[in-house]
XYZ file of C-alpha atoms in Angstrom:
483
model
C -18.514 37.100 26.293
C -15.957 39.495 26.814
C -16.384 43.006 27.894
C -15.570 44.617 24.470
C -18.583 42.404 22.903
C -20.999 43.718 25.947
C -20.053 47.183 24.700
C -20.098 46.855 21.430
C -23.808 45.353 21.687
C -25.117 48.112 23.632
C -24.493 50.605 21.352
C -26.141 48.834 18.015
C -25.408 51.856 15.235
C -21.431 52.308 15.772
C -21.576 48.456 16.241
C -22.750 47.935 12.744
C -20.920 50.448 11.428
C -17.457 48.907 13.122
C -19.222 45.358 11.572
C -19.150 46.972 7.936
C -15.481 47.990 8.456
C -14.363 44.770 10.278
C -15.934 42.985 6.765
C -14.546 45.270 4.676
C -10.846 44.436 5.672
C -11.570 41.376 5.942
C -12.642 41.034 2.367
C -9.171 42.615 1.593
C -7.124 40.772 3.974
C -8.632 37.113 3.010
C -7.259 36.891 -0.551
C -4.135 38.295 0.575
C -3.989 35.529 2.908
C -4.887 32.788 0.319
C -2.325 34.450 -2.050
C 0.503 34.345 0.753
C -0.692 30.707 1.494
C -0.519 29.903 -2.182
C 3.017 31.235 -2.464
C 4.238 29.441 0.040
C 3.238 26.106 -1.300
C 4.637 26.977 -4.793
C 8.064 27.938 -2.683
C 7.830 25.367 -1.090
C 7.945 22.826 -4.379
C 9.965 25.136 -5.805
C 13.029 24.286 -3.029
C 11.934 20.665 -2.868
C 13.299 20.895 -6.885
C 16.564 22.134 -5.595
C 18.031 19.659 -4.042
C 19.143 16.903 -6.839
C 17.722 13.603 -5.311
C 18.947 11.466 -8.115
C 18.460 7.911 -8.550
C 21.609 7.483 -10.928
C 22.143 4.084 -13.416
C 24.699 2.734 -11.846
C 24.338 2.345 -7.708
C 27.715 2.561 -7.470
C 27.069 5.979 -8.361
C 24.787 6.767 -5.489
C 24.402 9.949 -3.527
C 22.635 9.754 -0.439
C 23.364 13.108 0.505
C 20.270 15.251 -0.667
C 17.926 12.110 0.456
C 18.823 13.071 4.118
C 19.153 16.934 3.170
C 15.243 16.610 1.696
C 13.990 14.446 4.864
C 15.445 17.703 6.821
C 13.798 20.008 4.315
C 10.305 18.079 4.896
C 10.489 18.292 8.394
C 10.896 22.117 8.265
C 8.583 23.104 6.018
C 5.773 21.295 7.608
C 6.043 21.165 11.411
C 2.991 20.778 12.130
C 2.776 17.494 10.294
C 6.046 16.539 11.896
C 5.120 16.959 15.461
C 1.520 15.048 15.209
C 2.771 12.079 12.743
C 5.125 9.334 13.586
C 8.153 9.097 11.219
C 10.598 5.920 10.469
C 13.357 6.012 8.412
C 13.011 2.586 6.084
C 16.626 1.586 3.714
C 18.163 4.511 5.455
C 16.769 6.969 2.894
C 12.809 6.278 2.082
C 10.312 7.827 5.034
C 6.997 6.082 6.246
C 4.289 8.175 8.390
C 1.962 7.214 11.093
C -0.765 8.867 11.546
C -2.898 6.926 14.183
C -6.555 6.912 14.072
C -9.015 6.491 16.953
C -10.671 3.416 15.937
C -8.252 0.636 15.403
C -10.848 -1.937 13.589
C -10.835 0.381 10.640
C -8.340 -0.578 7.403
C -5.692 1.951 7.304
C -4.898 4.007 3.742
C -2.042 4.944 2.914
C -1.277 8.032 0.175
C 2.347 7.782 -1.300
C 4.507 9.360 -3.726
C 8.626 9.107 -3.770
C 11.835 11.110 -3.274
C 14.093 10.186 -6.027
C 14.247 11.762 -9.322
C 15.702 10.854 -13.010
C 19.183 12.366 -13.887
C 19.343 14.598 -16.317
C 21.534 13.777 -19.747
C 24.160 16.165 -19.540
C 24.418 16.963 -22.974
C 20.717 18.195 -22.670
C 21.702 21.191 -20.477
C 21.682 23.211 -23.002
C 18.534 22.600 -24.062
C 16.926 23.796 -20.618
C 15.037 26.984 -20.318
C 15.923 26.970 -16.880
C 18.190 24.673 -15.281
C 16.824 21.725 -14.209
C 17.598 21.594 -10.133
C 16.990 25.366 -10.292
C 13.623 25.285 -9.135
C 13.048 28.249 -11.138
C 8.991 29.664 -10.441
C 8.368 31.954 -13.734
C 5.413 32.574 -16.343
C 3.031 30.383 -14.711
C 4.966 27.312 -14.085
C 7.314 25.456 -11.564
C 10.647 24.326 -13.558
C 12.891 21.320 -13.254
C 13.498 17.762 -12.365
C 10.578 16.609 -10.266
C 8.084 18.807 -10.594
C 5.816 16.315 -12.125
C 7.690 13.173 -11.399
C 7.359 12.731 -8.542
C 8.033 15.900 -5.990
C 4.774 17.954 -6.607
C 2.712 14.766 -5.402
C 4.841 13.863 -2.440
C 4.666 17.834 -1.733
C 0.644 18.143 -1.830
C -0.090 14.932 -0.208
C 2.464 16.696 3.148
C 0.393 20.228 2.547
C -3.004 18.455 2.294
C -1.841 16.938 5.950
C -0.574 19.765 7.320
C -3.688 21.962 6.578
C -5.795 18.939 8.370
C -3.430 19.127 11.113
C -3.525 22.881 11.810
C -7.351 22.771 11.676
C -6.963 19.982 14.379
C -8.110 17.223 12.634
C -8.129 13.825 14.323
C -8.249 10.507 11.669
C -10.474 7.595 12.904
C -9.187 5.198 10.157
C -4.888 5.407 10.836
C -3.158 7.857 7.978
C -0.246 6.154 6.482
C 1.994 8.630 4.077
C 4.806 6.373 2.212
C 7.048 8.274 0.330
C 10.248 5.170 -1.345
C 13.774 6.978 -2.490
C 14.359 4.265 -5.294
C 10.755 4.090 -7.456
C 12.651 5.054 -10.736
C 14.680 1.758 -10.084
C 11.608 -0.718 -9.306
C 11.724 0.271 -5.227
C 12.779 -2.802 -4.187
C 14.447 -0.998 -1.237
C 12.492 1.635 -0.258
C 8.787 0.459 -1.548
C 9.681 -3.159 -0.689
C 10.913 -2.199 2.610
C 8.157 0.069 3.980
C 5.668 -2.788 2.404
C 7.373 -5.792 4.388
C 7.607 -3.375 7.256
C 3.931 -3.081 7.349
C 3.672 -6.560 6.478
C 5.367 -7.624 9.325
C 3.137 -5.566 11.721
C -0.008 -7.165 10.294
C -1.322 -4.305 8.410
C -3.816 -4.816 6.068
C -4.669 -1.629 3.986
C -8.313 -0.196 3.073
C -6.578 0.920 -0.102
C -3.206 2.963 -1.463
C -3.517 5.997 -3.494
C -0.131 6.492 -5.808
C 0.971 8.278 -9.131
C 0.402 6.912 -11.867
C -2.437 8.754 -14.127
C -4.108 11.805 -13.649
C -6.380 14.247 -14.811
C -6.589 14.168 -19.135
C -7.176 17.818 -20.175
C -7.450 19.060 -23.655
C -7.762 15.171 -25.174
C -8.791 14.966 -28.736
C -12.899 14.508 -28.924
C -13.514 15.097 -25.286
C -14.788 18.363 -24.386
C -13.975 18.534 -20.713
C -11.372 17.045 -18.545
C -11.210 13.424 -17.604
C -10.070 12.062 -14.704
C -8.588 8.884 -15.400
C -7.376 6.262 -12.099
C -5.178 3.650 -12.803
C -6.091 0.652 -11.258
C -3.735 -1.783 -12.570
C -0.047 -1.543 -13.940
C 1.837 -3.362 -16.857
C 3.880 -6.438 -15.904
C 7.952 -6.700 -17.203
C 9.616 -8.693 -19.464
C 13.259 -8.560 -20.842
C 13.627 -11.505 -23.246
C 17.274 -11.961 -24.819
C 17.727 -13.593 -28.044
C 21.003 -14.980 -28.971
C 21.843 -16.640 -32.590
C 25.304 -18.336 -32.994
C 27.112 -18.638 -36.426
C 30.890 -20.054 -37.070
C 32.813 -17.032 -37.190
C 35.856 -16.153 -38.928
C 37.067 -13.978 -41.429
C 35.113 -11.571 -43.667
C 36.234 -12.853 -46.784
C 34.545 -16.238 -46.688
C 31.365 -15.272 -45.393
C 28.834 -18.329 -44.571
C 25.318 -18.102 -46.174
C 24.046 -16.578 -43.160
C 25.413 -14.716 -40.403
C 25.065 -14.477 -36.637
C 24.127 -11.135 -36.979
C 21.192 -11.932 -40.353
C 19.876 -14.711 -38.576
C 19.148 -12.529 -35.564
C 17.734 -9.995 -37.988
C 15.378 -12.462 -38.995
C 13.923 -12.978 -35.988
C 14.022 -9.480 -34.894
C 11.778 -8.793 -38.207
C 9.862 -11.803 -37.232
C 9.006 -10.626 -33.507
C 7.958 -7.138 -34.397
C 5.542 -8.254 -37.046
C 3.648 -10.613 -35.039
C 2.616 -8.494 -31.953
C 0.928 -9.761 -29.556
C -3.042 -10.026 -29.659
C -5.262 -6.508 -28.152
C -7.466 -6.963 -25.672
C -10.424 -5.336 -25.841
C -12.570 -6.848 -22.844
C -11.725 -6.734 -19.190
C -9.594 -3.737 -17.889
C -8.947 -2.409 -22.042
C -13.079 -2.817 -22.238
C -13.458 -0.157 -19.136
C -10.912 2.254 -20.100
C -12.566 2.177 -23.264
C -16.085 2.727 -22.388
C -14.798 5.980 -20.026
C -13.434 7.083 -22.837
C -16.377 6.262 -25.171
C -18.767 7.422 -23.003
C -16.899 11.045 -22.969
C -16.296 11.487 -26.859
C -18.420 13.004 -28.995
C -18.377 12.247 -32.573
C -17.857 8.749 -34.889
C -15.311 7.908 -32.175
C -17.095 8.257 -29.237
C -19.998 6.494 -30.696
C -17.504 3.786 -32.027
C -16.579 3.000 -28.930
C -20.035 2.652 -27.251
C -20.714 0.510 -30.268
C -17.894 -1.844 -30.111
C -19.854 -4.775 -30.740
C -20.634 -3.585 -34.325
C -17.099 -1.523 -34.756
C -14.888 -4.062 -33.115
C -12.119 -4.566 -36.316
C -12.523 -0.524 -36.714
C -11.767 0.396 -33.107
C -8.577 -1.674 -32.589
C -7.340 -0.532 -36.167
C -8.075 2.894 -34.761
C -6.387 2.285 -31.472
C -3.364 0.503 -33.214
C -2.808 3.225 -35.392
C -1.123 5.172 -32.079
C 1.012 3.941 -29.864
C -0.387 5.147 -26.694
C -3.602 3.834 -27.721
C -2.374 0.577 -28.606
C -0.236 0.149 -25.764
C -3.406 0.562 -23.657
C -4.613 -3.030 -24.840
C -2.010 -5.327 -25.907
C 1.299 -6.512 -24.723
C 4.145 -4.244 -26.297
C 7.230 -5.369 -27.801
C 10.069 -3.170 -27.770
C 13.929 -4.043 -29.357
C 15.819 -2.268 -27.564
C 19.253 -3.409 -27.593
C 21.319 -5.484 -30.338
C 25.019 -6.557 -29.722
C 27.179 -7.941 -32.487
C 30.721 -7.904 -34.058
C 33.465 -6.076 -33.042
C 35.860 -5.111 -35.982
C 34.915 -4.975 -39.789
C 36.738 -7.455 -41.222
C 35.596 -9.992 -38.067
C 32.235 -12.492 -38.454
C 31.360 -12.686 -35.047
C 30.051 -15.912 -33.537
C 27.059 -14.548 -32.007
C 25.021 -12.460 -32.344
C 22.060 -11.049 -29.230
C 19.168 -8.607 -28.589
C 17.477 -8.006 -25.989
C 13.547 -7.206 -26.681
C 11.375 -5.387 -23.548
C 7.820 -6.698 -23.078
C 5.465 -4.127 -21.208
C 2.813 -7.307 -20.371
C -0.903 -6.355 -20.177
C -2.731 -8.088 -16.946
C -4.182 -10.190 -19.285
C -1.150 -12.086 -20.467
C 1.651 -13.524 -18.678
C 5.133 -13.916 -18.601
C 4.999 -17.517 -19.549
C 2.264 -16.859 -22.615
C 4.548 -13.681 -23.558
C 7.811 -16.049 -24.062
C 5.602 -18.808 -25.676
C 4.508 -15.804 -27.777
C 8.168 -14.775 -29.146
C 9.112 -18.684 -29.351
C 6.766 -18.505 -32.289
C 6.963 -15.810 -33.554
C 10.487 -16.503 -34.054
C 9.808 -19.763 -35.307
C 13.464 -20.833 -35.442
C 15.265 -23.166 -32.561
C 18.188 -21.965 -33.401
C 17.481 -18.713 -31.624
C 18.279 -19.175 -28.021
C 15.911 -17.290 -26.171
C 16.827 -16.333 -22.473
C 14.341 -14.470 -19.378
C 16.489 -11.426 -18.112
C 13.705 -10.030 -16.068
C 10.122 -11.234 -15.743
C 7.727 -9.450 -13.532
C 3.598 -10.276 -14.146
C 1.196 -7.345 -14.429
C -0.597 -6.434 -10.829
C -3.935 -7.137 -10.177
C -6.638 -5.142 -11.333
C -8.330 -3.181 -8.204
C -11.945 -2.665 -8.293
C -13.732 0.093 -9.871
C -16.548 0.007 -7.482
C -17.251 -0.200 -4.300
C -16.647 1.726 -1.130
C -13.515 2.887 -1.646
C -13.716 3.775 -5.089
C -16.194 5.875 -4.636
C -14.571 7.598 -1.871
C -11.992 8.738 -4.537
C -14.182 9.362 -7.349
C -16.502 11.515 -4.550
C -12.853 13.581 -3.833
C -12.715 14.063 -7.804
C -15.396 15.913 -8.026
C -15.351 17.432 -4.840
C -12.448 19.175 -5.693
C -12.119 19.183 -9.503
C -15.721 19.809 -10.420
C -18.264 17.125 -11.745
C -15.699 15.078 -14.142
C -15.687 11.739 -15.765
C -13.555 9.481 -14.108
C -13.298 6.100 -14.993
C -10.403 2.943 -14.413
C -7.491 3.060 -16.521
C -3.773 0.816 -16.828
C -0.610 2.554 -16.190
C 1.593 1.637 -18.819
C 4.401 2.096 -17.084
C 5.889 1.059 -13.474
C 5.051 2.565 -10.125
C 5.671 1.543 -6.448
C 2.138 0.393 -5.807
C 3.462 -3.023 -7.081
C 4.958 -3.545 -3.712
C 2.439 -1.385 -1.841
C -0.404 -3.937 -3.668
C 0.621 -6.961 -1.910
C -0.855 -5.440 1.368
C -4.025 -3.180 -0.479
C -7.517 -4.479 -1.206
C -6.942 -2.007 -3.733
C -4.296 -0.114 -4.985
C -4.879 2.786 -6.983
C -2.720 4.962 -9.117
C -4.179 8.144 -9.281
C -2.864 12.358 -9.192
C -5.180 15.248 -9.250
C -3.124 16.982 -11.360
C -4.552 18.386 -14.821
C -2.283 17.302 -17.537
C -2.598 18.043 -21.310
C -1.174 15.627 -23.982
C 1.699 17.839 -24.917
C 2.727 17.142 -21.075
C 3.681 13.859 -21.036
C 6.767 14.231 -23.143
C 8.483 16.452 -20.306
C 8.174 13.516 -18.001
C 11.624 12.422 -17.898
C 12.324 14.872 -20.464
C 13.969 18.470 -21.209
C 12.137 20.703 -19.475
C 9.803 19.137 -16.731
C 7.771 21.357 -15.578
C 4.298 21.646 -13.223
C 1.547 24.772 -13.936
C 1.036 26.502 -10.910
C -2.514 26.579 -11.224
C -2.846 23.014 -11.150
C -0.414 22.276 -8.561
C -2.302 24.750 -6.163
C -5.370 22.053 -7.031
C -3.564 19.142 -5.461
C -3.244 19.494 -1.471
C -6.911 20.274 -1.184
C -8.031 16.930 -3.206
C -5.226 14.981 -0.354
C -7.091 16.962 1.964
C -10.688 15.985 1.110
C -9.860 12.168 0.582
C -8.068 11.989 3.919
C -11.343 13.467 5.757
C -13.601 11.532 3.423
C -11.686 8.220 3.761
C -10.173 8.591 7.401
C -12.314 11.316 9.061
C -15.406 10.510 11.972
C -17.897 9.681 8.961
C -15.708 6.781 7.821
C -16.460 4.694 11.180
């Protein structure tokens, strides 16, 4: 006790009175402090938006530059994190993080997020209300390239650490933060590398946390936000169809062309999509959803044993709804003839699959085969890659996330879910009992079109949201409860 205490207690009026004051400033200072705390997280994003760490088409067309100027950037703005964690460099430009916990028989997690970003088209710079590696902070928002895709994740998981490492937390499970510099191009040198890496050492993980889905908000028929965890992501499937003709010159036409008889079976594949699937992964996503509707839809989809032909009619009738339970098939290139006057001699598409976990690359080409229903279409694999494997939505370590959720986003829904799309956790799964794909970000429906798109942009509100849900699932998951 020090000798201002002793003092203090002895005489108990001016002590009280001194008490009232202290509290009194320090009902002033405290949101001060939060707000300065706040603003230097939304900086913070804000700078990690300025420096353009593209992932361009072509690698030729490379830059590796900014990847090194960004690992610099991290290591400033959270040095804390930097001088407890161990950091590797993996494929010179992707960063993996130890954090070592006590107890070595616990499964490690590891929380990941990448580097690289999308170029922008450059004809769509005009259509910018602020440009898009300006990391421009104004009415509410963070804009430019990244903020949702993927630099405000990789940015809360570091400030969820950090805040755990100033308060001198100590994991007992081992921390592992993964963040890959090539996800927008599959990651098969950055994921892949800090995967094998891992591999090699024998790790075996508790589970992965990733992007992927995220926090519904504002969804037609639910009343409150849903949080929505992907545990599963679409397979890959580039199928190229090629149909050969005698060419020659325009004036003597044959009956059919290179380029009709590919029409045909373009026609043919589109009409005859593949079957939904409204059991398995589709059946749980749909009962989360059913169970938080209100209305004819809601109970629709509680009911689906009496409204099965009217649900996937409903479902079909969007194409993010359908695209939750069936294979898609997507034309997205055609190739054929070169001058007017010229009958070329063959003709080719090339059609993307987006495969749901319950069909296959193999069932997906037998699929198109007949649909096409013609063996004089050659049909050719580009790129096959199957669907991952569905992670459990039970069990220990789901509930440690859905117990975060609501910890730090209020009493929610939450409930499994299929990323349509592709994310890193399809390397980072081959070492996970589960894998899930999963920000705590609140997202409305009008939000998804930015991703990628003109505009990108994060809410500061909900980013401030994010490093305290890292937080809580790296205590929860890794702290001296989870022994």
């Amino acid at each position: 006790m020090t000798r201002r205490a002793r003092s203090h207690r002895a005489r108990r009026p001016a002590a009280g009175r001194t008490a009232l004051g202290l509290a009194a400033v320090l009902a002033l200072l405290a949101p001060a402090s939060a707000r300065a705390a706040d603003d230097g997280a939304v900086e913070r994003l804000a700078a990690a938006v300025r420096i353009p760490t593209i992932s361009p088409q072509s690698p030729e067309d490379f830059d590796g530059a900014p990847f090194l100027a960004f690992h610099d950037f991290l290591a400033r703005a959270y040095p804390c994190a930097h001088g407890t964690l161990e950091r590797e460099t993996v494929a010179d430009y992707s960063l993996l993080y130890t954090w070592r916990g006590a107890d070595a028989s616990l499964e490690p997690v590891l929380l990941t997020a990448h580097i690289d970003v999308v170029p922008v088209i450059e004809e769509s710079l005009g259509r910018w209300t602020h440009p898009p590696f300006d990391g421009v902070v104004a009415d509410g928002y963070v804009w430019g390239r990244g903020t949702l895709d993927d630099k405000a994740g990789l940015l809360a998981v570091l400030e969820g650490v950090e805040s755990l490492c100033a308060a001198g937390f100590a994991p007992a499970r081992t921390v592992y933060l993964a963040f890959g510099h090539d996800e927008e191009l599959g990651g098969n040198a950055g994921a892949a590398g800090i995967t094998d890496l891992l591999a090699s050492r024998g790790v075996a993980l508790w589970f992965s946390l990733d992007e992927g889905m995220a926090i519904l908000d504002g969804a037609a028929g639910i009343e409150q936000p849903m949080a929505l965890v992907g545990v599963a992501e679409k397979g890959f499937l580039t199928l190229e169809m090629t149909a050969r003709a005698r060419g020659g010159h325009s004036s003597l036409p044959p009956r059919e062309s290179a380029i009709g008889a590919l029409a045909r079976a373009i026609e043919r594949i589109e009409s005859n999509p593949l079957p939904a699937h409204t059991g398995g992964l589709s059946g749980r996503v749909l009962d989360t959803y059913g169970e938080a509707m209100s209305g004819a839809t809601g109970f629709a989809l509680r009911h689906r044993w009496l409204f099965g032909p009217f649900v996937r009619s409903g479902l079909d009738a969007r194409p993010e709804s359908s695209a939750m339970i069936r294979t898609t098939t997507a034309v997205t290139v055609v190739r054929g003839g070169v001058k007017s006057n010229v009958l070329p001699s063959s003709a080719t598409a090339l059609v993307n699959f987006r495969i749901h976990p319950e069909d296959t690359v193999e069932s997906v080409v037998e699929h198109a085969r007949r649909a096409i229903d013609d063996p004089e279409i050659e049909l050719r694999v580009v790129e096959g890659r199957e669907a991952s494997a569905v992670s459990p939505s039970e069990g220990p370590a789901w509930d440690a996330l859905v117990a975060t959720v609501r910890e730090t986003h209020g009493d929610l829904p939450v409930g499994p879910a299929l990323v349509l799309g592709g994310t890193d956790s399809k390397h980072y799964g081959r070492i996970a009992s589960a894998a899930y794909r999963f920000a705590p970000l609140r997202m409305r429906s009008e939000d998804t079109s930015r991703l990628h798109g003109i505009d990108e942009r994060i809410a500061v509100d909900a980013y401030l949201e994010m490093p305290p849900f890292y937080a809580a699932l790296v205590r929860r998951a890794a702290g001296a409860e989870a022994r």
